[in-house]
Amino acid sequence: MAKYRPYNPNATSPWPFVGMAGMAAVFFLYAASWLVAPWWGVAGLLALWLVLFVQACRWWTPRPTWVLAVPVVAGVAWFVVILAGAVWGGWGA
């Protein structure tokens, strides 16, 4: 029979750590965008990543599970910007 462990409200949630690992992974997409995007596009993408990173830091303690959504939003935003730049801006390798 499994031991019962009571809920500890002071326990540290693992979800912000997972979300920040996702932000680190998404950062590589943003940083490697210079291969297909002009410098101003990469600068804008990195500024967007920084804004999302700050938001993830702000949500760390009050809303730890919401931090998981930030890298997902960052990945979708990166894809949309790169796709729009390729279709309408002529960006490409």
Tab-separated table of N, CA, C and O in Angstrom:
chain	number	residue	atom	x	y	z
A	1	MET	N	0.833	-1.162	0.000
A	1	MET	CA	0.000	0.000	0.000
A	1	MET	C	0.892	1.246	0.000
A	1	MET	O	1.890	1.313	0.709
A	2	ALA	N	0.539	2.215	-0.793
A	2	ALA	CA	1.339	3.435	-0.908
A	2	ALA	C	1.178	4.304	0.330
A	2	ALA	O	0.119	4.336	0.956
A	3	LYS	N	2.265	4.984	0.647
A	3	LYS	CA	2.205	5.896	1.784
A	3	LYS	C	1.486	7.171	1.370
A	3	LYS	O	1.689	7.683	0.273
A	4	TYR	N	0.692	7.659	2.261
A	4	TYR	CA	-0.019	8.912	2.019
A	4	TYR	C	0.871	10.074	2.414
A	4	TYR	O	1.391	10.111	3.529
A	5	ARG	N	1.084	11.000	1.475
A	5	ARG	CA	1.833	12.214	1.791
A	5	ARG	C	0.879	13.387	1.730
A	5	ARG	O	0.280	13.639	0.674
A	6	PRO	N	0.712	14.099	2.812
A	6	PRO	CA	-0.203	15.247	2.797
A	6	PRO	C	0.321	16.347	1.887
A	6	PRO	O	1.525	16.462	1.652
A	7	TYR	N	-0.605	17.118	1.378
A	7	TYR	CA	-0.260	18.257	0.515
A	7	TYR	C	0.543	19.282	1.296
A	7	TYR	O	0.177	19.667	2.397
A	8	ASN	N	1.641	19.695	0.717
A	8	ASN	CA	2.496	20.701	1.350
A	8	ASN	C	2.362	22.001	0.553
A	8	ASN	O	2.863	22.088	-0.575
A	9	PRO	N	1.704	23.015	1.089
A	9	PRO	CA	1.530	24.259	0.338
A	9	PRO	C	2.841	25.018	0.132
A	9	PRO	O	2.913	25.903	-0.704
A	10	ASN	N	3.887	24.659	0.861
A	10	ASN	CA	5.177	25.329	0.706
A	10	ASN	C	6.109	24.593	-0.252
A	10	ASN	O	7.259	24.981	-0.411
A	11	ALA	N	5.638	23.525	-0.863
A	11	ALA	CA	6.467	22.762	-1.791
A	11	ALA	C	6.731	23.586	-3.051
A	11	ALA	O	5.892	24.372	-3.497
A	12	THR	N	7.896	23.406	-3.600
A	12	THR	CA	8.271	24.117	-4.820
A	12	THR	C	7.695	23.398	-6.024
A	12	THR	O	7.879	22.192	-6.193
A	13	SER	N	7.026	24.154	-6.888
A	13	SER	CA	6.453	23.586	-8.090
A	13	SER	C	7.535	23.373	-9.154
A	13	SER	O	8.384	24.241	-9.360
A	14	PRO	N	7.514	22.248	-9.851
A	14	PRO	CA	8.523	22.026	-10.892
A	14	PRO	C	8.194	22.728	-12.214
A	14	PRO	O	9.056	22.852	-13.085
A	15	TRP	N	6.970	23.200	-12.380
A	15	TRP	CA	6.540	23.716	-13.680
A	15	TRP	C	7.255	24.977	-14.133
A	15	TRP	O	7.522	25.112	-15.328
A	16	PRO	N	7.614	25.899	-13.264
A	16	PRO	CA	8.379	27.050	-13.772
A	16	PRO	C	9.741	26.650	-14.330
A	16	PRO	O	10.213	27.236	-15.299
A	17	PHE	N	10.354	25.635	-13.738
A	17	PHE	CA	11.639	25.165	-14.233
A	17	PHE	C	11.499	24.555	-15.630
A	17	PHE	O	12.338	24.768	-16.507
A	18	VAL	N	10.424	23.805	-15.824
A	18	VAL	CA	10.155	23.216	-17.134
A	18	VAL	C	9.888	24.321	-18.155
A	18	VAL	O	10.385	24.275	-19.288
A	19	GLY	N	9.126	25.331	-17.762
A	19	GLY	CA	8.845	26.449	-18.666
A	19	GLY	C	10.097	27.214	-19.041
A	19	GLY	O	10.283	27.613	-20.195
A	20	MET	N	10.988	27.424	-18.082
A	20	MET	CA	12.236	28.140	-18.387
A	20	MET	C	13.164	27.297	-19.250
A	20	MET	O	13.908	27.834	-20.076
A	21	ALA	N	13.139	25.996	-19.086
A	21	ALA	CA	13.900	25.130	-19.995
A	21	ALA	C	13.352	25.262	-21.414
A	21	ALA	O	14.117	25.294	-22.390
A	22	GLY	N	12.037	25.375	-21.527
A	22	GLY	CA	11.429	25.625	-22.835
A	22	GLY	C	11.834	26.969	-23.411
A	22	GLY	O	12.079	27.094	-24.613
A	23	MET	N	11.925	27.979	-22.555
A	23	MET	CA	12.378	29.295	-23.032
A	23	MET	C	13.820	29.236	-23.525
A	23	MET	O	14.169	29.883	-24.514
A	24	ALA	N	14.658	28.460	-22.852
A	24	ALA	CA	16.041	28.299	-23.303
A	24	ALA	C	16.087	27.601	-24.657
A	24	ALA	O	16.879	27.978	-25.532
A	25	ALA	N	15.240	26.610	-24.853
A	25	ALA	CA	15.200	25.906	-26.135
A	25	ALA	C	14.704	26.820	-27.247
A	25	ALA	O	15.253	26.825	-28.363
A	26	VAL	N	13.685	27.607	-26.961
A	26	VAL	CA	13.136	28.516	-27.965
A	26	VAL	C	14.129	29.627	-28.297
A	26	VAL	O	14.162	30.120	-29.423
A	27	PHE	N	14.966	30.010	-27.323
A	27	PHE	CA	15.959	31.046	-27.583
A	27	PHE	C	16.865	30.668	-28.748
A	27	PHE	O	17.248	31.527	-29.549
A	28	PHE	N	17.193	29.389	-28.876
A	28	PHE	CA	18.059	28.970	-29.976
A	28	PHE	C	17.382	29.172	-31.328
A	28	PHE	O	18.046	29.499	-32.316
A	29	LEU	N	16.072	28.992	-31.393
A	29	LEU	CA	15.357	29.300	-32.636
A	29	LEU	C	15.462	30.788	-32.969
A	29	LEU	O	15.723	31.169	-34.110
A	30	TYR	N	15.255	31.610	-31.960
A	30	TYR	CA	15.305	33.052	-32.157
A	30	TYR	C	16.711	33.494	-32.555
A	30	TYR	O	16.874	34.317	-33.450
A	31	ALA	N	17.725	32.961	-31.891
A	31	ALA	CA	19.104	33.366	-32.180
A	31	ALA	C	19.569	32.871	-33.542
A	31	ALA	O	20.357	33.547	-34.215
A	32	ALA	N	19.083	31.728	-33.977
A	32	ALA	CA	19.493	31.181	-35.276
A	32	ALA	C	18.702	31.783	-36.436
A	32	ALA	O	18.957	31.436	-37.584
A	33	SER	N	17.798	32.671	-36.151
A	33	SER	CA	16.985	33.267	-37.211
A	33	SER	C	17.788	34.138	-38.153
A	33	SER	O	17.321	34.462	-39.243
A	34	TRP	N	19.006	34.514	-37.764
A	34	TRP	CA	19.829	35.356	-38.641
A	34	TRP	C	20.164	34.617	-39.939
A	34	TRP	O	20.561	35.245	-40.919
A	35	LEU	N	19.980	33.293	-39.954
A	35	LEU	CA	20.249	32.535	-41.173
A	35	LEU	C	19.225	32.824	-42.263
A	35	LEU	O	19.529	32.661	-43.448
A	36	VAL	N	18.017	33.224	-41.882
A	36	VAL	CA	16.964	33.448	-42.869
A	36	VAL	C	16.337	34.832	-42.810
A	36	VAL	O	15.610	35.207	-43.721
A	37	ALA	N	16.593	35.576	-41.745
A	37	ALA	CA	15.933	36.873	-41.562
A	37	ALA	C	16.971	37.996	-41.589
A	37	ALA	O	18.132	37.783	-41.241
A	38	PRO	N	16.549	39.190	-41.969
A	38	PRO	CA	17.469	40.337	-41.912
A	38	PRO	C	17.749	40.719	-40.455
A	38	PRO	O	17.050	40.292	-39.530
A	39	TRP	N	18.757	41.562	-40.270
A	39	TRP	CA	19.179	41.917	-38.906
A	39	TRP	C	18.056	42.556	-38.109
A	39	TRP	O	17.909	42.296	-36.917
A	40	TRP	N	17.239	43.379	-38.760
A	40	TRP	CA	16.177	44.054	-38.030
A	40	TRP	C	15.072	43.079	-37.628
A	40	TRP	O	14.414	43.258	-36.606
A	41	GLY	N	14.882	42.040	-38.424
A	41	GLY	CA	13.912	41.009	-38.048
A	41	GLY	C	14.382	40.204	-36.853
A	41	GLY	O	13.610	39.905	-35.943
A	42	VAL	N	15.677	39.884	-36.840
A	42	VAL	CA	16.245	39.146	-35.719
A	42	VAL	C	16.230	40.007	-34.463
A	42	VAL	O	15.921	39.528	-33.369
A	43	ALA	N	16.535	41.292	-34.608
A	43	ALA	CA	16.503	42.193	-33.451
A	43	ALA	C	15.086	42.272	-32.875
A	43	ALA	O	14.901	42.251	-31.651
A	44	GLY	N	14.089	42.346	-33.738
A	44	GLY	CA	12.705	42.363	-33.267
A	44	GLY	C	12.308	41.057	-32.596
A	44	GLY	O	11.619	41.064	-31.568
A	45	LEU	N	12.736	39.942	-33.167
A	45	LEU	CA	12.433	38.649	-32.556
A	45	LEU	C	13.091	38.509	-31.189
A	45	LEU	O	12.476	38.019	-30.239
A	46	LEU	N	14.343	38.935	-31.082
A	46	LEU	CA	15.020	38.848	-29.789
A	46	LEU	C	14.388	39.775	-28.761
A	46	LEU	O	14.326	39.437	-27.569
A	47	ALA	N	13.905	40.930	-29.199
A	47	ALA	CA	13.192	41.822	-28.282
A	47	ALA	C	11.896	41.160	-27.808
A	47	ALA	O	11.537	41.246	-26.621
A	48	LEU	N	11.192	40.490	-28.719
A	48	LEU	CA	9.977	39.766	-28.344
A	48	LEU	C	10.295	38.652	-27.362
A	48	LEU	O	9.583	38.462	-26.365
A	49	TRP	N	11.384	37.905	-27.608
A	49	TRP	CA	11.778	36.845	-26.690
A	49	TRP	C	12.085	37.413	-25.308
A	49	TRP	O	11.702	36.819	-24.294
A	50	LEU	N	12.745	38.554	-25.263
A	50	LEU	CA	13.076	39.169	-23.984
A	50	LEU	C	11.813	39.567	-23.218
A	50	LEU	O	11.720	39.364	-22.004
A	51	VAL	N	10.838	40.116	-23.918
A	51	VAL	CA	9.567	40.483	-23.279
A	51	VAL	C	8.881	39.235	-22.714
A	51	VAL	O	8.388	39.239	-21.581
A	52	LEU	N	8.864	38.160	-23.496
A	52	LEU	CA	8.243	36.925	-23.024
A	52	LEU	C	9.018	36.317	-21.852
A	52	LEU	O	8.428	35.765	-20.914
A	53	PHE	N	10.338	36.425	-21.870
A	53	PHE	CA	11.150	35.929	-20.766
A	53	PHE	C	10.871	36.691	-19.477
A	53	PHE	O	10.740	36.093	-18.406
A	54	VAL	N	10.751	38.006	-19.587
A	54	VAL	CA	10.432	38.820	-18.412
A	54	VAL	C	9.058	38.445	-17.871
A	54	VAL	O	8.858	38.342	-16.655
A	55	GLN	N	8.107	38.211	-18.767
A	55	GLN	CA	6.772	37.803	-18.319
A	55	GLN	C	6.823	36.457	-17.611
A	55	GLN	O	6.152	36.254	-16.593
A	56	ALA	N	7.611	35.534	-18.135
A	56	ALA	CA	7.756	34.228	-17.484
A	56	ALA	C	8.368	34.389	-16.094
A	56	ALA	O	7.958	33.709	-15.141
A	57	CYS	N	9.326	35.286	-15.956
A	57	CYS	CA	9.927	35.546	-14.641
A	57	CYS	C	8.914	36.156	-13.690
A	57	CYS	O	8.898	35.838	-12.491
A	58	ARG	N	8.051	37.024	-14.198
A	58	ARG	CA	7.035	37.643	-13.355
A	58	ARG	C	6.011	36.614	-12.877
A	58	ARG	O	5.455	36.741	-11.788
A	59	TRP	N	5.717	35.599	-13.691
A	59	TRP	CA	4.739	34.581	-13.336
A	59	TRP	C	5.332	33.444	-12.514
A	59	TRP	O	4.606	32.532	-12.114
A	60	TRP	N	6.634	33.446	-12.260
A	60	TRP	CA	7.312	32.319	-11.610
A	60	TRP	C	6.628	31.916	-10.301
A	60	TRP	O	6.300	30.755	-10.107
A	61	THR	N	6.432	32.843	-9.410
A	61	THR	CA	5.864	32.508	-8.100
A	61	THR	C	4.332	32.578	-8.069
A	61	THR	O	3.691	31.647	-7.586
A	62	PRO	N	3.705	33.650	-8.584
A	62	PRO	CA	2.242	33.708	-8.433
A	62	PRO	C	1.484	32.720	-9.319
A	62	PRO	O	0.411	32.261	-8.937
A	63	ARG	N	2.002	32.399	-10.486
A	63	ARG	CA	1.308	31.498	-11.411
A	63	ARG	C	2.306	30.528	-12.050
A	63	ARG	O	2.619	30.638	-13.234
A	64	PRO	N	2.816	29.563	-11.289
A	64	PRO	CA	3.882	28.707	-11.819
A	64	PRO	C	3.478	27.857	-13.017
A	64	PRO	O	4.306	27.603	-13.894
A	65	THR	N	2.227	27.458	-13.100
A	65	THR	CA	1.836	26.634	-14.249
A	65	THR	C	1.683	27.466	-15.518
A	65	THR	O	1.796	26.920	-16.618
A	66	TRP	N	1.446	28.751	-15.390
A	66	TRP	CA	1.319	29.603	-16.575
A	66	TRP	C	2.653	29.778	-17.288
A	66	TRP	O	2.686	30.114	-18.468
A	67	VAL	N	3.752	29.568	-16.581
A	67	VAL	CA	5.078	29.690	-17.201
A	67	VAL	C	5.227	28.665	-18.320
A	67	VAL	O	5.948	28.896	-19.290
A	68	LEU	N	4.520	27.545	-18.233
A	68	LEU	CA	4.572	26.533	-19.288
A	68	LEU	C	4.037	27.044	-20.619
A	68	LEU	O	4.480	26.589	-21.683
A	69	ALA	N	3.112	27.969	-20.586
A	69	ALA	CA	2.511	28.479	-21.813
A	69	ALA	C	3.430	29.454	-22.545
A	69	ALA	O	3.306	29.633	-23.755
A	70	VAL	N	4.355	30.079	-21.837
A	70	VAL	CA	5.186	31.121	-22.445
A	70	VAL	C	6.075	30.569	-23.558
A	70	VAL	O	6.117	31.149	-24.645
A	71	PRO	N	6.799	29.449	-23.389
A	71	PRO	CA	7.587	28.954	-24.522
A	71	PRO	C	6.737	28.481	-25.692
A	71	PRO	O	7.167	28.565	-26.847
A	72	VAL	N	5.538	28.021	-25.402
A	72	VAL	CA	4.642	27.623	-26.489
A	72	VAL	C	4.251	28.845	-27.312
A	72	VAL	O	4.303	28.834	-28.550
A	73	VAL	N	3.880	29.920	-26.627
A	73	VAL	CA	3.547	31.172	-27.311
A	73	VAL	C	4.759	31.696	-28.072
A	73	VAL	O	4.646	32.160	-29.215
A	74	ALA	N	5.943	31.595	-27.458
A	74	ALA	CA	7.166	32.072	-28.112
A	74	ALA	C	7.462	31.270	-29.370
A	74	ALA	O	7.861	31.839	-30.398
A	75	GLY	N	7.274	29.967	-29.320
A	75	GLY	CA	7.507	29.128	-30.496
A	75	GLY	C	6.532	29.416	-31.621
A	75	GLY	O	6.919	29.507	-32.793
A	76	VAL	N	5.273	29.576	-31.275
A	76	VAL	CA	4.257	29.899	-32.289
A	76	VAL	C	4.521	31.277	-32.885
A	76	VAL	O	4.428	31.458	-34.108
A	77	ALA	N	4.875	32.246	-32.053
A	77	ALA	CA	5.165	33.593	-32.547
A	77	ALA	C	6.370	33.577	-33.477
A	77	ALA	O	6.369	34.228	-34.532
A	78	TRP	N	7.414	32.829	-33.122
A	78	TRP	CA	8.595	32.716	-33.989
A	78	TRP	C	8.203	32.139	-35.342
A	78	TRP	O	8.600	32.655	-36.394
A	79	PHE	N	7.425	31.057	-35.332
A	79	PHE	CA	7.006	30.415	-36.575
A	79	PHE	C	6.195	31.364	-37.444
A	79	PHE	O	6.427	31.459	-38.651
A	80	VAL	N	5.267	32.086	-36.837
A	80	VAL	CA	4.419	33.016	-37.596
A	80	VAL	C	5.255	34.146	-38.196
A	80	VAL	O	5.082	34.503	-39.365
A	81	VAL	N	6.177	34.705	-37.424
A	81	VAL	CA	7.008	35.812	-37.926
A	81	VAL	C	7.913	35.341	-39.061
A	81	VAL	O	8.028	36.003	-40.089
A	82	ILE	N	8.558	34.202	-38.889
A	82	ILE	CA	9.448	33.685	-39.938
A	82	ILE	C	8.654	33.318	-41.183
A	82	ILE	O	9.067	33.615	-42.315
A	83	LEU	N	7.497	32.711	-41.021
A	83	LEU	CA	6.667	32.358	-42.170
A	83	LEU	C	6.167	33.606	-42.894
A	83	LEU	O	6.220	33.678	-44.131
A	84	ALA	N	5.705	34.599	-42.135
A	84	ALA	CA	5.243	35.846	-42.757
A	84	ALA	C	6.398	36.552	-43.466
A	84	ALA	O	6.219	37.103	-44.559
A	85	GLY	N	7.567	36.542	-42.865
A	85	GLY	CA	8.723	37.154	-43.510
A	85	GLY	C	9.112	36.435	-44.784
A	85	GLY	O	9.521	37.068	-45.768
A	86	ALA	N	8.987	35.139	-44.807
A	86	ALA	CA	9.314	34.362	-46.006
A	86	ALA	C	8.290	34.584	-47.107
A	86	ALA	O	8.652	34.708	-48.286
A	87	VAL	N	7.019	34.677	-46.728
A	87	VAL	CA	5.960	34.820	-47.741
A	87	VAL	C	5.888	36.250	-48.258
A	87	VAL	O	5.874	36.484	-49.465
A	88	TRP	N	5.856	37.216	-47.356
A	88	TRP	CA	5.649	38.604	-47.779
A	88	TRP	C	6.912	39.455	-47.817
A	88	TRP	O	6.939	40.483	-48.473
A	89	GLY	N	7.943	39.027	-47.106
A	89	GLY	CA	9.151	39.845	-47.040
A	89	GLY	C	10.302	39.321	-47.873
A	89	GLY	O	11.334	39.971	-47.981
A	90	GLY	N	10.157	38.138	-48.437
A	90	GLY	CA	11.221	37.578	-49.242
A	90	GLY	C	12.387	37.051	-48.430
A	90	GLY	O	13.479	36.890	-48.953
A	91	TRP	N	12.180	36.763	-47.158
A	91	TRP	CA	13.269	36.217	-46.341
A	91	TRP	C	13.539	34.795	-46.787
A	91	TRP	O	12.652	34.053	-47.143
A	92	GLY	N	14.767	34.410	-46.757
A	92	GLY	CA	15.120	33.042	-47.108
A	92	GLY	C	16.603	32.814	-47.001
A	92	GLY	O	17.394	33.739	-46.925
A	93	ALA	N	16.975	31.555	-47.007
A	93	ALA	CA	18.392	31.200	-46.883
A	93	ALA	C	19.102	31.364	-48.210
A	93	ALA	O	18.570	31.340	-49.261
